[in-house]
Structures are given as structure tokens and as C-alpha cells.
Amino acid sequence: MIRKSLALAALGCLVAGPAFAAAPAAPALLAHQAALELNEASSAWILTSTALVLLMTLPGLALFYGGMVRRKNVIATIAHSTAALAIVTVLWFVVGYSLSFGTGPEAVNGFVGGLQAAFLNGVTPTTAHSLAPGLPEFLWIAYQLTFAIITPALIAGAFAERIKFSASILFFFLWHLIVYAPICHQVWGGGWLGSWGVLDFAGGAVVHVNSGVAGLVAAIVLGQRHGFGRDNMAPHNLAFTAIGTGLLFVGWLGFNAGSAWAADAIASVAALNTILAAAAAAIGWTAVEWFHHKRPTLLGLLSGIVAGLVGITPAAGLVDPKGAFFIGILSGPACYAGAVWLKKLLKYDDSLDAFGIHGIGGMVGAILTGVFASAAINPVGEGADVVKQILGLLAVIAWSGVGTWVILMICKFTTGLRVTREDEIEGLDYTQHGETIHQ
């Protein structure tokens, strides 16, 4: 354990060292900054949205995932969301924000940002990021942090019930630096995909396809849970999952409508589109499930809601409500196919359907953004192109897939990936954390 701790500390120093070296002598305005002209209404909305999106991870996602695992793994599953929040927050301050949204001379050809804003050097109450000129930069940093937090937490749904907690910590640390920050920069931070015209209003590619593909790779590398396909692995508490879904749904309004970065008409249509798509996807998922299994389930309704929320994310502020309806009604069945039929066909164990819902839903939404984006809703929609959307997805899939595999190999040969067979059977709550949930 001491050696593992020293290794993690050394890795942290390697990341932090260049950041210290790159610190400017004075807090002068950086290349990505401008003088702040405060928009108070928009700032108030983004403050609210920041709280809403943070709520999505803890307790929203924690309860959503925690209710779907077996009783013996509830604490371990909630611990993943909690650990992701803590680790990513500190990394974001140290270097993640700079790598994601920095555009200084250290930026690497549109693939990853520079280190000029490491440790938030140069950020003051009077600076604003050029992407959100009406907001204090500190607020912009906080809002974007909440997206960075939930993305690796989503991946945990794929490797739930069998990964070592030490491995999940190292995974979250490396994945934020190697996968999330570069993709965020490429799409949102001035990188090549965004500049090329790939549209992603609130994170269809950056958050959902990214985490979904990573989850698929993790599920394949870790292998199936003991007893998969034989033992009863039904959710232990669907009430937890329902409460988590409600928290995710409400928080998603900050996720999507907040991505307008202003309290304006685009935020308003994004909010309506989010609600409409979620409802349509719940109907679509349930219709297919009812036909397939001859009965509807609460879990199906809840999963359909999340599928619609994922599907509309890249398009929320770019399409009209008719487009949102079609994205939702198609996302539900598509995600059902990914979570049920594809998983059964290929026999991989994506424990909580991170790929089936977030990967598939994000892809469907991103492609349909190119179909339904409207310049009448948002002038950016005039440049929508299905081919560009597909090529952008392929780039994100490749970066996420390869980067995730490399990180998992690092974890495998350092901390180790899986708990022992005996520990998995006993449950991760007790064997990893020494805690249990009593009846």
C-alpha cells in the first residue's frame, strides 16, 4: 500500500510540476481571457445550473446506480460517484481546466490545451473566458467542472460490482487527464473538432459517447461478473433508482439549458426539449420492452427517461421541439437495443448499461443533431452536417477507446483491476470498505 501511495504521489508531482513551472510572474490577462462585463441574469442562471449539475452526480447518479446493483455492493457503487467528485475537482483546479480550455502557446495543435491556467493562475474576479464573456471566469470554471465530474462517474456503471476501489481511484485520475480533458478541448475548448464544425450543445460526445465507449472497453477488459448469466443480479432497490432518476432529470435542466451560458431564448427551448425528449424516449423504450417481454417495467420507464435525456443532450439548444420529439422517440428503442439485445448478443457484462444508454444514446443524439439542427432556433445550426457529426463521433470513439484501454492496462499492472473471486461473492461493500447496508 505504501508503494502504491508513493507511486500515485509521484504521478501527481509529474503532472503538477510543469504546471508550477508554467506559472506566470503576474496575473496578467491570458490569451483565452477578456475583461469581465458582467451579465447578472446569466450569472445567476449559471450559478443555479452549476448546483443542478453537481446534484446529478451526488446524490443523483449515486442513487440511480446504487439502486441497480445487488445489496452487497451498494456502498461500493455510491463510493465511485463520491470518489470521482473528489478526485476530478482537485485535478480540475491543478491542471484539468487548463488542459480543457487553455489556448496558450503550450496547446498542442488543437488536441489539448496548454498549462497557462494551471492552478487557476491568472484567473481573477475580473476575468472572463472568451467562450462566456458575460460570466465571471470562476463561475465558468465551476460550471464546466460539474461536467468533468459526472463523466467518469458514468463509466463506473460498466465496471460496478467487481473492480478494486484502488483501481477505480487510479482510473479516474488518469482518465480525466488522458481522455476527458483532451476531448473536451477538441470539441468545446477551441480544438480541431469544434473548429471543424462538429456540434455538441451540451455533451453528447464529450460526456456521453466518451463515457459510454470507455465503459464498454472497461467491461470487456474486466470480464464478466462471477455468476453473470446464471445468478440473479436484479436491482436490489428500484426506489433508489427512481429517486436518482428524478434528481438526474431535474439536474439535466441545468446540464442542457445551462449550456446556453445565458438566461435567454436558447436556454428556454433547451429546457423544453429536454423534458419532451425524456418523455418520448420513456414511451419508446417501454413500447419495445412491452412487446418484447409482454410486460412493462418501472426500470424500463426510468431507463427510457435517461436514454431520452442523453439523446437530446447534443441537440438541446439546436433543434425545435419537433426535432426533440423525434430524437427522444428514437433514442428509447435504440438504447433498449444496446442495453438488452446487443449486450446479450456479444456477451459482455456492462453492469448498469453505461454503453447501452450513454454510448448508444449519445451517438443517436449526435447524428440526429446533424439532421434536425435549425438555424431558426440557433444560428449555429446552419452549419449542421451529418457527415461531420459521424466523423466527429469516430474521432471521439477512437480517442476514448484507445486511451481507456491504455489506462486500464496501467491499473492492471499497478493496483490490479479486479477483486478476488471470494471478495466479489461476499460483496464489495464489506471487502473493499468494511461497511454494510442492513435490512
CSV table of C-alpha atoms in Angstrom, one decimal:
chain,number,residue,atom,x,y,z
A,1,MET,CA,0.0,0.0,0.0
A,2,ILE,CA,2.9,2.4,0.8
A,3,ARG,CA,4.4,1.7,-2.6
A,4,LYS,CA,1.1,2.3,-4.3
A,5,SER,CA,0.6,5.6,-2.4
A,6,LEU,CA,4.1,6.7,-3.3
A,7,ALA,CA,3.5,5.9,-7.0
A,8,LEU,CA,0.3,7.9,-7.0
A,9,ALA,CA,2.1,10.8,-5.3
A,10,ALA,CA,4.9,10.7,-7.8
A,11,LEU,CA,2.4,10.7,-10.7
A,12,GLY,CA,0.8,13.7,-9.2
A,13,CYS,CA,4.1,15.5,-9.0
A,14,LEU,CA,4.8,14.8,-12.7
A,15,VAL,CA,1.5,16.4,-13.6
A,16,ALA,CA,1.8,19.3,-11.2
A,17,GLY,CA,5.5,20.0,-11.9
A,18,PRO,CA,5.1,21.5,-15.4
A,19,ALA,CA,2.1,23.5,-14.2
A,20,PHE,CA,4.2,25.2,-11.5
A,21,ALA,CA,6.9,25.8,-14.0
A,22,ALA,CA,4.5,27.4,-16.4
A,23,ALA,CA,3.0,29.8,-13.8
A,24,PRO,CA,3.2,33.4,-15.0
A,25,ALA,CA,5.0,36.0,-12.9
A,26,ALA,CA,1.9,38.2,-12.7
A,27,PRO,CA,-1.8,37.6,-13.1
A,28,ALA,CA,-2.0,39.4,-16.4
A,29,LEU,CA,-4.9,38.6,-18.8
A,30,LEU,CA,-4.2,35.3,-20.6
A,31,ALA,CA,-4.8,34.5,-24.2
A,32,HIS,CA,-8.1,32.9,-23.5
A,33,GLN,CA,-9.4,35.7,-21.3
A,34,ALA,CA,-11.1,39.1,-21.6
A,35,ALA,CA,-12.1,41.8,-19.2
A,36,LEU,CA,-15.4,41.0,-17.5
A,37,GLU,CA,-18.6,42.8,-18.4
A,38,LEU,CA,-20.9,41.0,-16.0
A,39,ASN,CA,-24.3,39.8,-17.2
A,40,GLU,CA,-26.0,39.4,-13.8
A,41,ALA,CA,-29.1,37.5,-15.1
A,42,SER,CA,-27.0,34.9,-16.9
A,43,SER,CA,-24.6,34.6,-14.0
A,44,ALA,CA,-27.5,33.9,-11.7
A,45,TRP,CA,-28.8,31.2,-14.1
A,46,ILE,CA,-25.3,29.6,-14.4
A,47,LEU,CA,-24.9,29.6,-10.6
A,48,THR,CA,-28.2,27.7,-10.4
A,49,SER,CA,-27.2,25.4,-13.2
A,50,THR,CA,-23.9,24.6,-11.5
A,51,ALA,CA,-25.7,23.4,-8.4
A,52,LEU,CA,-28.2,21.4,-10.6
A,53,VAL,CA,-25.4,19.6,-12.5
A,54,LEU,CA,-23.5,18.9,-9.3
A,55,LEU,CA,-26.7,17.4,-7.9
A,56,MET,CA,-26.7,14.9,-10.8
A,57,THR,CA,-23.6,13.1,-9.6
A,58,LEU,CA,-24.2,13.2,-5.9
A,59,PRO,CA,-26.8,12.1,-4.9
A,60,GLY,CA,-28.5,11.7,-8.4
A,61,LEU,CA,-26.2,9.2,-10.1
A,62,ALA,CA,-25.1,7.6,-6.8
A,63,LEU,CA,-28.7,6.6,-6.1
A,64,PHE,CA,-29.5,5.7,-9.7
A,65,TYR,CA,-26.6,3.3,-9.8
A,66,GLY,CA,-26.8,2.3,-6.2
A,67,GLY,CA,-30.4,1.0,-6.6
A,68,MET,CA,-29.5,-1.1,-9.6
A,69,VAL,CA,-26.7,-3.2,-8.0
A,70,ARG,CA,-27.1,-6.0,-5.5
A,71,ARG,CA,-27.4,-5.1,-1.9
A,72,LYS,CA,-23.9,-6.2,-1.1
A,73,ASN,CA,-22.4,-3.6,-3.5
A,74,VAL,CA,-24.5,-0.5,-2.8
A,75,ILE,CA,-21.9,1.3,-0.7
A,76,ALA,CA,-19.1,0.5,-3.1
A,77,THR,CA,-21.1,1.8,-6.0
A,78,ILE,CA,-22.0,5.1,-4.3
A,79,ALA,CA,-18.3,5.4,-3.3
A,80,HIS,CA,-17.4,5.5,-7.0
A,81,SER,CA,-19.5,8.7,-7.6
A,82,THR,CA,-18.2,10.2,-4.4
A,83,ALA,CA,-14.5,9.5,-5.3
A,84,ALA,CA,-15.0,10.8,-8.9
A,85,LEU,CA,-16.3,14.1,-7.4
A,86,ALA,CA,-13.3,14.5,-5.1
A,87,ILE,CA,-10.6,13.4,-7.5
A,88,VAL,CA,-11.8,15.4,-10.5
A,89,THR,CA,-12.4,18.6,-8.5
A,90,VAL,CA,-8.8,18.7,-7.3
A,91,LEU,CA,-7.4,17.7,-10.7
A,92,TRP,CA,-9.6,20.4,-12.4
A,93,PHE,CA,-8.0,23.0,-10.2
A,94,VAL,CA,-4.5,21.8,-10.7
A,95,VAL,CA,-4.4,21.2,-14.4
A,96,GLY,CA,-7.7,19.9,-15.8
A,97,TYR,CA,-9.3,23.3,-16.5
A,98,SER,CA,-6.2,24.5,-18.3
A,99,LEU,CA,-5.8,21.3,-20.4
A,100,SER,CA,-9.5,21.6,-21.4
A,101,PHE,CA,-10.0,25.3,-22.1
A,102,GLY,CA,-6.5,26.7,-22.3
A,103,THR,CA,-5.5,28.1,-25.7
A,104,GLY,CA,-2.0,29.5,-24.9
A,105,PRO,CA,1.3,28.6,-26.7
A,106,GLU,CA,1.5,25.2,-25.0
A,107,ALA,CA,-1.7,24.0,-26.6
A,108,VAL,CA,-0.9,21.0,-28.9
A,109,ASN,CA,-2.4,21.6,-32.4
A,110,GLY,CA,-6.0,21.7,-31.2
A,111,PHE,CA,-5.8,18.4,-29.4
A,112,VAL,CA,-5.2,19.5,-25.8
A,113,GLY,CA,-4.9,22.9,-24.1
A,114,GLY,CA,-1.8,24.4,-22.5
A,115,LEU,CA,-0.8,24.8,-18.9
A,116,GLN,CA,-1.0,28.6,-18.6
A,117,ALA,CA,-4.1,28.4,-16.4
A,118,ALA,CA,-2.8,25.5,-14.2
A,119,PHE,CA,-3.7,26.1,-10.5
A,120,LEU,CA,-6.0,28.8,-12.0
A,121,ASN,CA,-3.0,31.1,-12.4
A,122,GLY,CA,-4.1,34.4,-13.9
A,123,VAL,CA,-7.8,33.9,-13.1
A,124,THR,CA,-9.3,36.8,-11.0
A,125,PRO,CA,-12.8,38.1,-10.2
A,126,THR,CA,-12.5,40.5,-13.1
A,127,THR,CA,-11.6,38.0,-15.8
A,128,ALA,CA,-14.0,36.1,-18.2
A,129,HIS,CA,-13.3,33.2,-20.5
A,130,SER,CA,-13.7,34.2,-24.2
A,131,LEU,CA,-16.3,31.5,-24.6
A,132,ALA,CA,-18.6,33.0,-22.0
A,133,PRO,CA,-17.8,36.7,-21.9
A,134,GLY,CA,-20.7,37.7,-19.6
A,135,LEU,CA,-19.8,35.3,-16.8
A,136,PRO,CA,-17.0,35.6,-14.2
A,137,GLU,CA,-14.3,33.1,-15.1
A,138,PHE,CA,-14.5,31.5,-11.7
A,139,LEU,CA,-18.2,30.7,-12.4
A,140,TRP,CA,-17.4,29.3,-15.8
A,141,ILE,CA,-14.7,27.1,-14.2
A,142,ALA,CA,-17.2,25.8,-11.6
A,143,TYR,CA,-19.9,25.1,-14.2
A,144,GLN,CA,-17.6,23.2,-16.5
A,145,LEU,CA,-16.2,21.3,-13.5
A,146,THR,CA,-19.5,19.7,-12.9
A,147,PHE,CA,-19.4,18.1,-16.4
A,148,ALA,CA,-15.9,16.9,-15.8
A,149,ILE,CA,-17.1,15.2,-12.5
A,150,ILE,CA,-20.1,13.3,-13.8
A,151,THR,CA,-18.4,11.9,-17.0
A,152,PRO,CA,-16.0,9.4,-15.3
A,153,ALA,CA,-18.7,8.6,-12.7
A,154,LEU,CA,-20.9,7.4,-15.5
A,155,ILE,CA,-18.2,4.9,-16.5
A,156,ALA,CA,-18.4,3.3,-13.1
A,157,GLY,CA,-21.7,1.8,-14.1
A,158,ALA,CA,-19.9,-0.5,-16.5
A,159,PHE,CA,-17.4,-2.0,-14.0
A,160,ALA,CA,-19.6,-2.0,-10.9
A,161,GLU,CA,-19.6,-5.0,-8.6
A,162,ARG,CA,-16.1,-6.3,-9.5
A,163,ILE,CA,-13.4,-3.6,-9.6
A,164,LYS,CA,-10.9,-2.8,-6.8
A,165,PHE,CA,-11.5,0.6,-5.2
A,166,SER,CA,-7.8,1.4,-5.5
A,167,ALA,CA,-8.0,0.7,-9.3
A,168,SER,CA,-11.1,3.0,-9.7
A,169,ILE,CA,-9.2,5.8,-8.0
A,170,LEU,CA,-6.2,5.5,-10.3
A,171,PHE,CA,-8.5,5.1,-13.3
A,172,PHE,CA,-10.5,8.3,-12.5
A,173,PHE,CA,-7.2,10.2,-12.0
A,174,LEU,CA,-5.6,9.1,-15.3
A,175,TRP,CA,-8.8,9.1,-17.4
A,176,HIS,CA,-9.5,12.8,-16.6
A,177,LEU,CA,-6.1,13.8,-17.8
A,178,ILE,CA,-5.6,11.5,-20.8
A,179,VAL,CA,-9.2,11.2,-22.1
A,180,TYR,CA,-11.6,13.7,-20.8
A,181,ALA,CA,-9.5,16.9,-20.9
A,182,PRO,CA,-8.2,16.4,-24.5
A,183,ILE,CA,-11.7,15.5,-25.9
A,184,CYS,CA,-13.3,18.4,-24.0
A,185,HIS,CA,-10.7,20.7,-25.6
A,186,GLN,CA,-11.1,19.3,-29.1
A,187,VAL,CA,-14.9,19.8,-29.1
A,188,TRP,CA,-15.5,22.7,-26.7
A,189,GLY,CA,-12.2,24.4,-25.9
A,190,GLY,CA,-11.1,25.7,-29.2
A,191,GLY,CA,-9.8,22.4,-30.6
A,192,TRP,CA,-10.0,20.9,-34.0
A,193,LEU,CA,-13.4,19.2,-33.8
A,194,GLY,CA,-15.2,22.2,-32.7
A,195,SER,CA,-13.4,24.4,-35.2
A,196,TRP,CA,-14.2,21.9,-37.9
A,197,GLY,CA,-17.9,22.3,-37.3
A,198,VAL,CA,-18.8,19.3,-35.1
A,199,LEU,CA,-21.9,20.3,-33.0
A,200,ASP,CA,-22.3,19.2,-29.4
A,201,PHE,CA,-24.5,21.6,-27.5
A,202,ALA,CA,-24.2,20.1,-24.0
A,203,GLY,CA,-22.1,17.0,-24.1
A,204,GLY,CA,-23.4,14.2,-26.3
A,205,ALA,CA,-19.9,13.4,-27.5
A,206,VAL,CA,-17.8,14.9,-24.7
A,207,VAL,CA,-19.8,13.3,-21.9
A,208,HIS,CA,-22.0,10.5,-23.1
A,209,VAL,CA,-20.3,8.9,-26.0
A,210,ASN,CA,-16.9,9.4,-24.3
A,211,SER,CA,-18.0,7.7,-21.1
A,212,GLY,CA,-20.1,5.1,-22.8
A,213,VAL,CA,-17.2,3.9,-25.0
A,214,ALA,CA,-14.9,3.9,-22.0
A,215,GLY,CA,-17.5,1.8,-20.1
A,216,LEU,CA,-17.7,-0.7,-22.9
A,217,VAL,CA,-13.9,-1.1,-23.0
A,218,ALA,CA,-13.8,-1.4,-19.2
A,219,ALA,CA,-16.5,-4.1,-19.2
A,220,ILE,CA,-14.7,-6.1,-21.8
A,221,VAL,CA,-11.2,-5.8,-20.2
A,222,LEU,CA,-12.5,-6.7,-16.7
A,223,GLY,CA,-14.7,-9.6,-17.9
A,224,GLN,CA,-18.0,-10.8,-16.6
A,225,ARG,CA,-19.0,-10.8,-13.0
A,226,HIS,CA,-19.0,-14.1,-11.2
A,227,GLY,CA,-22.3,-15.8,-12.0
A,228,PHE,CA,-23.2,-13.5,-14.9
A,229,GLY,CA,-26.0,-15.1,-16.9
A,230,ARG,CA,-26.7,-17.6,-14.1
A,231,ASP,CA,-27.2,-15.8,-10.8
A,232,ASN,CA,-30.0,-13.4,-10.0
A,233,MET,CA,-28.4,-9.9,-10.5
A,234,ALA,CA,-31.7,-7.9,-10.3
A,235,PRO,CA,-31.6,-4.4,-8.8
A,236,HIS,CA,-31.9,-4.5,-5.0
A,237,ASN,CA,-33.9,-1.3,-4.6
A,238,LEU,CA,-35.8,0.3,-7.6
A,239,ALA,CA,-37.0,3.1,-5.2
A,240,PHE,CA,-33.4,4.3,-5.0
A,241,THR,CA,-33.2,4.2,-8.8
A,242,ALA,CA,-36.4,6.1,-9.2
A,243,ILE,CA,-35.3,8.9,-6.8
A,244,GLY,CA,-31.9,9.0,-8.6
A,245,THR,CA,-33.7,9.3,-12.0
A,246,GLY,CA,-35.8,12.2,-10.7
A,247,LEU,CA,-32.7,14.0,-9.4
A,248,LEU,CA,-30.9,13.4,-12.8
A,249,PHE,CA,-33.9,14.7,-14.7
A,250,VAL,CA,-34.1,17.9,-12.7
A,251,GLY,CA,-30.3,18.4,-12.8
A,252,TRP,CA,-30.3,17.8,-16.5
A,253,LEU,CA,-32.2,21.1,-17.0
A,254,GLY,CA,-29.0,22.8,-15.7
A,255,PHE,CA,-26.9,20.5,-17.8
A,256,ASN,CA,-28.7,21.3,-21.1
A,257,ALA,CA,-30.4,24.7,-20.6
A,258,GLY,CA,-27.3,25.9,-18.7
A,259,SER,CA,-25.2,25.1,-21.7
A,260,ALA,CA,-26.7,28.2,-23.4
A,261,TRP,CA,-24.5,30.1,-21.0
A,262,ALA,CA,-27.2,32.7,-20.7
A,263,ALA,CA,-30.7,33.1,-19.5
A,264,ASP,CA,-32.2,33.5,-22.9
A,265,ALA,CA,-34.4,32.0,-25.6
A,266,ILE,CA,-32.0,29.2,-26.4
A,267,ALA,CA,-31.9,28.2,-22.8
A,268,SER,CA,-35.7,28.1,-22.8
A,269,VAL,CA,-36.0,25.9,-25.8
A,270,ALA,CA,-33.3,23.6,-24.5
A,271,ALA,CA,-35.2,23.2,-21.2
A,272,LEU,CA,-38.5,22.3,-23.1
A,273,ASN,CA,-36.6,20.0,-25.5
A,274,THR,CA,-35.0,18.2,-22.5
A,275,ILE,CA,-38.4,17.4,-20.9
A,276,LEU,CA,-40.1,16.4,-24.1
A,277,ALA,CA,-37.3,14.1,-25.3
A,278,ALA,CA,-37.1,12.3,-22.0
A,279,ALA,CA,-40.9,11.7,-22.0
A,280,ALA,CA,-40.9,10.5,-25.6
A,281,ALA,CA,-37.9,8.1,-25.0
A,282,ALA,CA,-39.7,6.6,-22.0
A,283,ILE,CA,-42.6,5.8,-24.2
A,284,GLY,CA,-40.4,4.4,-26.9
A,285,TRP,CA,-38.4,2.2,-24.6
A,286,THR,CA,-41.5,0.9,-22.8
A,287,ALA,CA,-43.3,0.1,-26.0
A,288,VAL,CA,-40.4,-2.0,-27.2
A,289,GLU,CA,-40.0,-3.7,-23.8
A,290,TRP,CA,-43.7,-4.4,-23.5
A,291,PHE,CA,-43.7,-6.0,-26.9
A,292,HIS,CA,-40.5,-8.0,-26.2
A,293,HIS,CA,-41.2,-9.1,-22.7
A,294,LYS,CA,-45.0,-8.9,-22.7
A,295,ARG,CA,-45.0,-6.5,-19.7
A,296,PRO,CA,-43.7,-3.0,-18.9
A,297,THR,CA,-41.3,-2.4,-16.0
A,298,LEU,CA,-40.5,0.6,-13.8
A,299,LEU,CA,-36.8,0.1,-14.6
A,300,GLY,CA,-37.7,0.3,-18.3
A,301,LEU,CA,-39.6,3.6,-17.8
A,302,LEU,CA,-36.7,5.0,-15.8
A,303,SER,CA,-34.1,3.8,-18.3
A,304,GLY,CA,-36.1,5.3,-21.1
A,305,ILE,CA,-36.2,8.7,-19.4
A,306,VAL,CA,-32.4,8.7,-19.0
A,307,ALA,CA,-32.0,7.5,-22.6
A,308,GLY,CA,-34.0,10.5,-23.9
A,309,LEU,CA,-32.0,12.9,-21.7
A,310,VAL,CA,-28.8,11.5,-23.2
A,311,GLY,CA,-30.1,11.6,-26.7
A,312,ILE,CA,-31.2,15.2,-26.6
A,313,THR,CA,-28.1,16.5,-24.9
A,314,PRO,CA,-26.0,17.3,-28.1
A,315,ALA,CA,-29.1,18.9,-29.7
A,316,ALA,CA,-30.9,20.6,-26.9
A,317,GLY,CA,-30.3,24.2,-27.9
A,318,LEU,CA,-30.1,23.5,-31.6
A,319,VAL,CA,-33.4,21.8,-32.5
A,320,ASP,CA,-37.0,22.8,-32.3
A,321,PRO,CA,-39.5,20.7,-30.2
A,322,LYS,CA,-40.5,18.6,-33.2
A,323,GLY,CA,-36.8,17.6,-33.6
A,324,ALA,CA,-36.6,16.9,-29.8
A,325,PHE,CA,-39.6,14.6,-30.0
A,326,PHE,CA,-38.1,12.5,-32.8
A,327,ILE,CA,-34.7,12.3,-31.1
A,328,GLY,CA,-36.5,11.1,-27.9
A,329,ILE,CA,-38.8,8.6,-29.6
A,330,LEU,CA,-35.8,7.1,-31.5
A,331,SER,CA,-33.4,7.2,-28.5
A,332,GLY,CA,-35.6,5.0,-26.3
A,333,PRO,CA,-35.7,1.9,-28.6
A,334,ALA,CA,-32.1,2.4,-29.7
A,335,CYS,CA,-30.9,2.4,-26.2
A,336,TYR,CA,-33.1,-0.6,-25.3
A,337,ALA,CA,-31.4,-2.5,-28.2
A,338,GLY,CA,-28.0,-1.5,-26.9
A,339,ALA,CA,-28.7,-2.3,-23.3
A,340,VAL,CA,-30.6,-5.6,-23.9
A,341,TRP,CA,-30.1,-7.2,-27.3
A,342,LEU,CA,-26.5,-6.1,-28.1
A,343,LYS,CA,-25.2,-7.0,-24.7
A,344,LYS,CA,-26.8,-10.4,-24.9
A,345,LEU,CA,-25.5,-10.9,-28.4
A,346,LEU,CA,-21.9,-10.0,-27.7
A,347,LYS,CA,-22.0,-11.4,-24.1
A,348,TYR,CA,-20.1,-8.5,-22.4
A,349,ASP,CA,-21.0,-7.5,-18.9
A,350,ASP,CA,-21.8,-3.8,-18.8
A,351,SER,CA,-23.2,-4.0,-15.3
A,352,LEU,CA,-25.5,-0.9,-15.4
A,353,ASP,CA,-25.6,-0.3,-19.1
A,354,ALA,CA,-23.2,2.6,-19.3
A,355,PHE,CA,-22.6,1.9,-23.0
A,356,GLY,CA,-26.1,0.8,-23.9
A,357,ILE,CA,-27.6,4.1,-22.6
A,358,HIS,CA,-24.9,6.7,-22.7
A,359,GLY,CA,-22.8,5.4,-25.6
A,360,ILE,CA,-25.7,4.5,-27.9
A,361,GLY,CA,-27.9,7.4,-26.8
A,362,GLY,CA,-25.1,9.9,-27.3
A,363,MET,CA,-24.4,8.5,-30.8
A,364,VAL,CA,-28.0,8.7,-31.8
A,365,GLY,CA,-28.4,12.2,-30.5
A,366,ALA,CA,-25.2,13.4,-32.1
A,367,ILE,CA,-26.1,12.1,-35.5
A,368,LEU,CA,-29.7,13.4,-35.3
A,369,THR,CA,-28.3,16.8,-34.3
A,370,GLY,CA,-27.0,16.9,-37.9
A,371,VAL,CA,-30.5,16.1,-39.2
A,372,PHE,CA,-32.7,18.3,-37.0
A,373,ALA,CA,-30.5,21.3,-36.1
A,374,SER,CA,-32.3,24.5,-37.1
A,375,ALA,CA,-30.8,28.0,-37.8
A,376,ALA,CA,-34.2,29.4,-36.8
A,377,ILE,CA,-33.6,28.1,-33.2
A,378,ASN,CA,-29.9,28.7,-33.0
A,379,PRO,CA,-27.7,30.3,-35.8
A,380,VAL,CA,-25.1,27.7,-35.1
A,381,GLY,CA,-27.5,25.1,-36.5
A,382,GLU,CA,-27.0,26.5,-40.0
A,383,GLY,CA,-23.6,24.6,-40.2
A,384,ALA,CA,-25.1,21.2,-39.2
A,385,ASP,CA,-23.7,18.4,-41.2
A,386,VAL,CA,-24.5,14.7,-40.6
A,387,VAL,CA,-21.2,13.6,-42.2
A,388,LYS,CA,-19.2,15.9,-39.9
A,389,GLN,CA,-21.2,14.6,-36.9
A,390,ILE,CA,-20.4,11.0,-37.8
A,391,LEU,CA,-16.7,11.7,-38.4
A,392,GLY,CA,-16.5,13.6,-35.1
A,393,LEU,CA,-18.0,10.7,-33.3
A,394,LEU,CA,-15.5,8.3,-34.8
A,395,ALA,CA,-12.7,10.6,-33.6
A,396,VAL,CA,-14.1,10.6,-30.0
A,397,ILE,CA,-14.7,6.9,-30.0
A,398,ALA,CA,-11.1,6.2,-31.1
A,399,TRP,CA,-9.5,8.6,-28.6
A,400,SER,CA,-11.7,7.3,-25.7
A,401,GLY,CA,-11.4,3.7,-26.6
A,402,VAL,CA,-7.6,3.6,-27.0
A,403,GLY,CA,-7.0,5.9,-24.1
A,404,THR,CA,-9.2,3.9,-21.8
A,405,TRP,CA,-7.6,0.6,-22.7
A,406,VAL,CA,-4.1,2.1,-22.0
A,407,ILE,CA,-5.3,3.4,-18.6
A,408,LEU,CA,-6.8,0.0,-17.7
A,409,MET,CA,-3.5,-1.7,-18.6
A,410,ILE,CA,-1.7,0.7,-16.3
A,411,CYS,CA,-4.2,-0.1,-13.5
A,412,LYS,CA,-3.9,-3.8,-14.1
A,413,PHE,CA,-0.1,-3.8,-13.7
A,414,THR,CA,0.0,-1.4,-10.7
A,415,THR,CA,-3.0,-1.6,-8.4
A,416,GLY,CA,-4.6,-4.6,-10.1
A,417,LEU,CA,-8.1,-4.4,-11.6
A,418,ARG,CA,-10.4,-7.0,-10.1
A,419,VAL,CA,-11.1,-8.1,-6.6
A,420,THR,CA,-10.7,-11.8,-5.8
A,421,ARG,CA,-13.5,-14.2,-6.6
A,422,GLU,CA,-14.1,-14.7,-2.9
A,423,ASP,CA,-14.3,-10.9,-2.3
A,424,GLU,CA,-16.7,-10.5,-5.2
A,425,ILE,CA,-19.0,-13.2,-3.9
A,426,GLU,CA,-19.0,-11.7,-0.4
A,427,GLY,CA,-19.6,-8.2,-1.8
A,428,LEU,CA,-17.5,-5.1,-2.3
A,429,ASP,CA,-19.2,-3.1,0.5
A,430,TYR,CA,-17.6,-5.2,3.2
A,431,THR,CA,-14.4,-6.4,1.4
A,432,GLN,CA,-13.4,-3.0,0.0
A,433,HIS,CA,-14.9,-0.6,2.6
A,434,GLY,CA,-15.6,-2.6,5.7
A,435,GLU,CA,-19.2,-1.3,5.7
A,436,THR,CA,-22.6,-2.9,5.0
A,437,ILE,CA,-26.2,-1.9,4.5
A,438,HIS,CA,-28.5,-3.7,6.9
A,439,GLN,CA,-32.1,-4.7,6.3
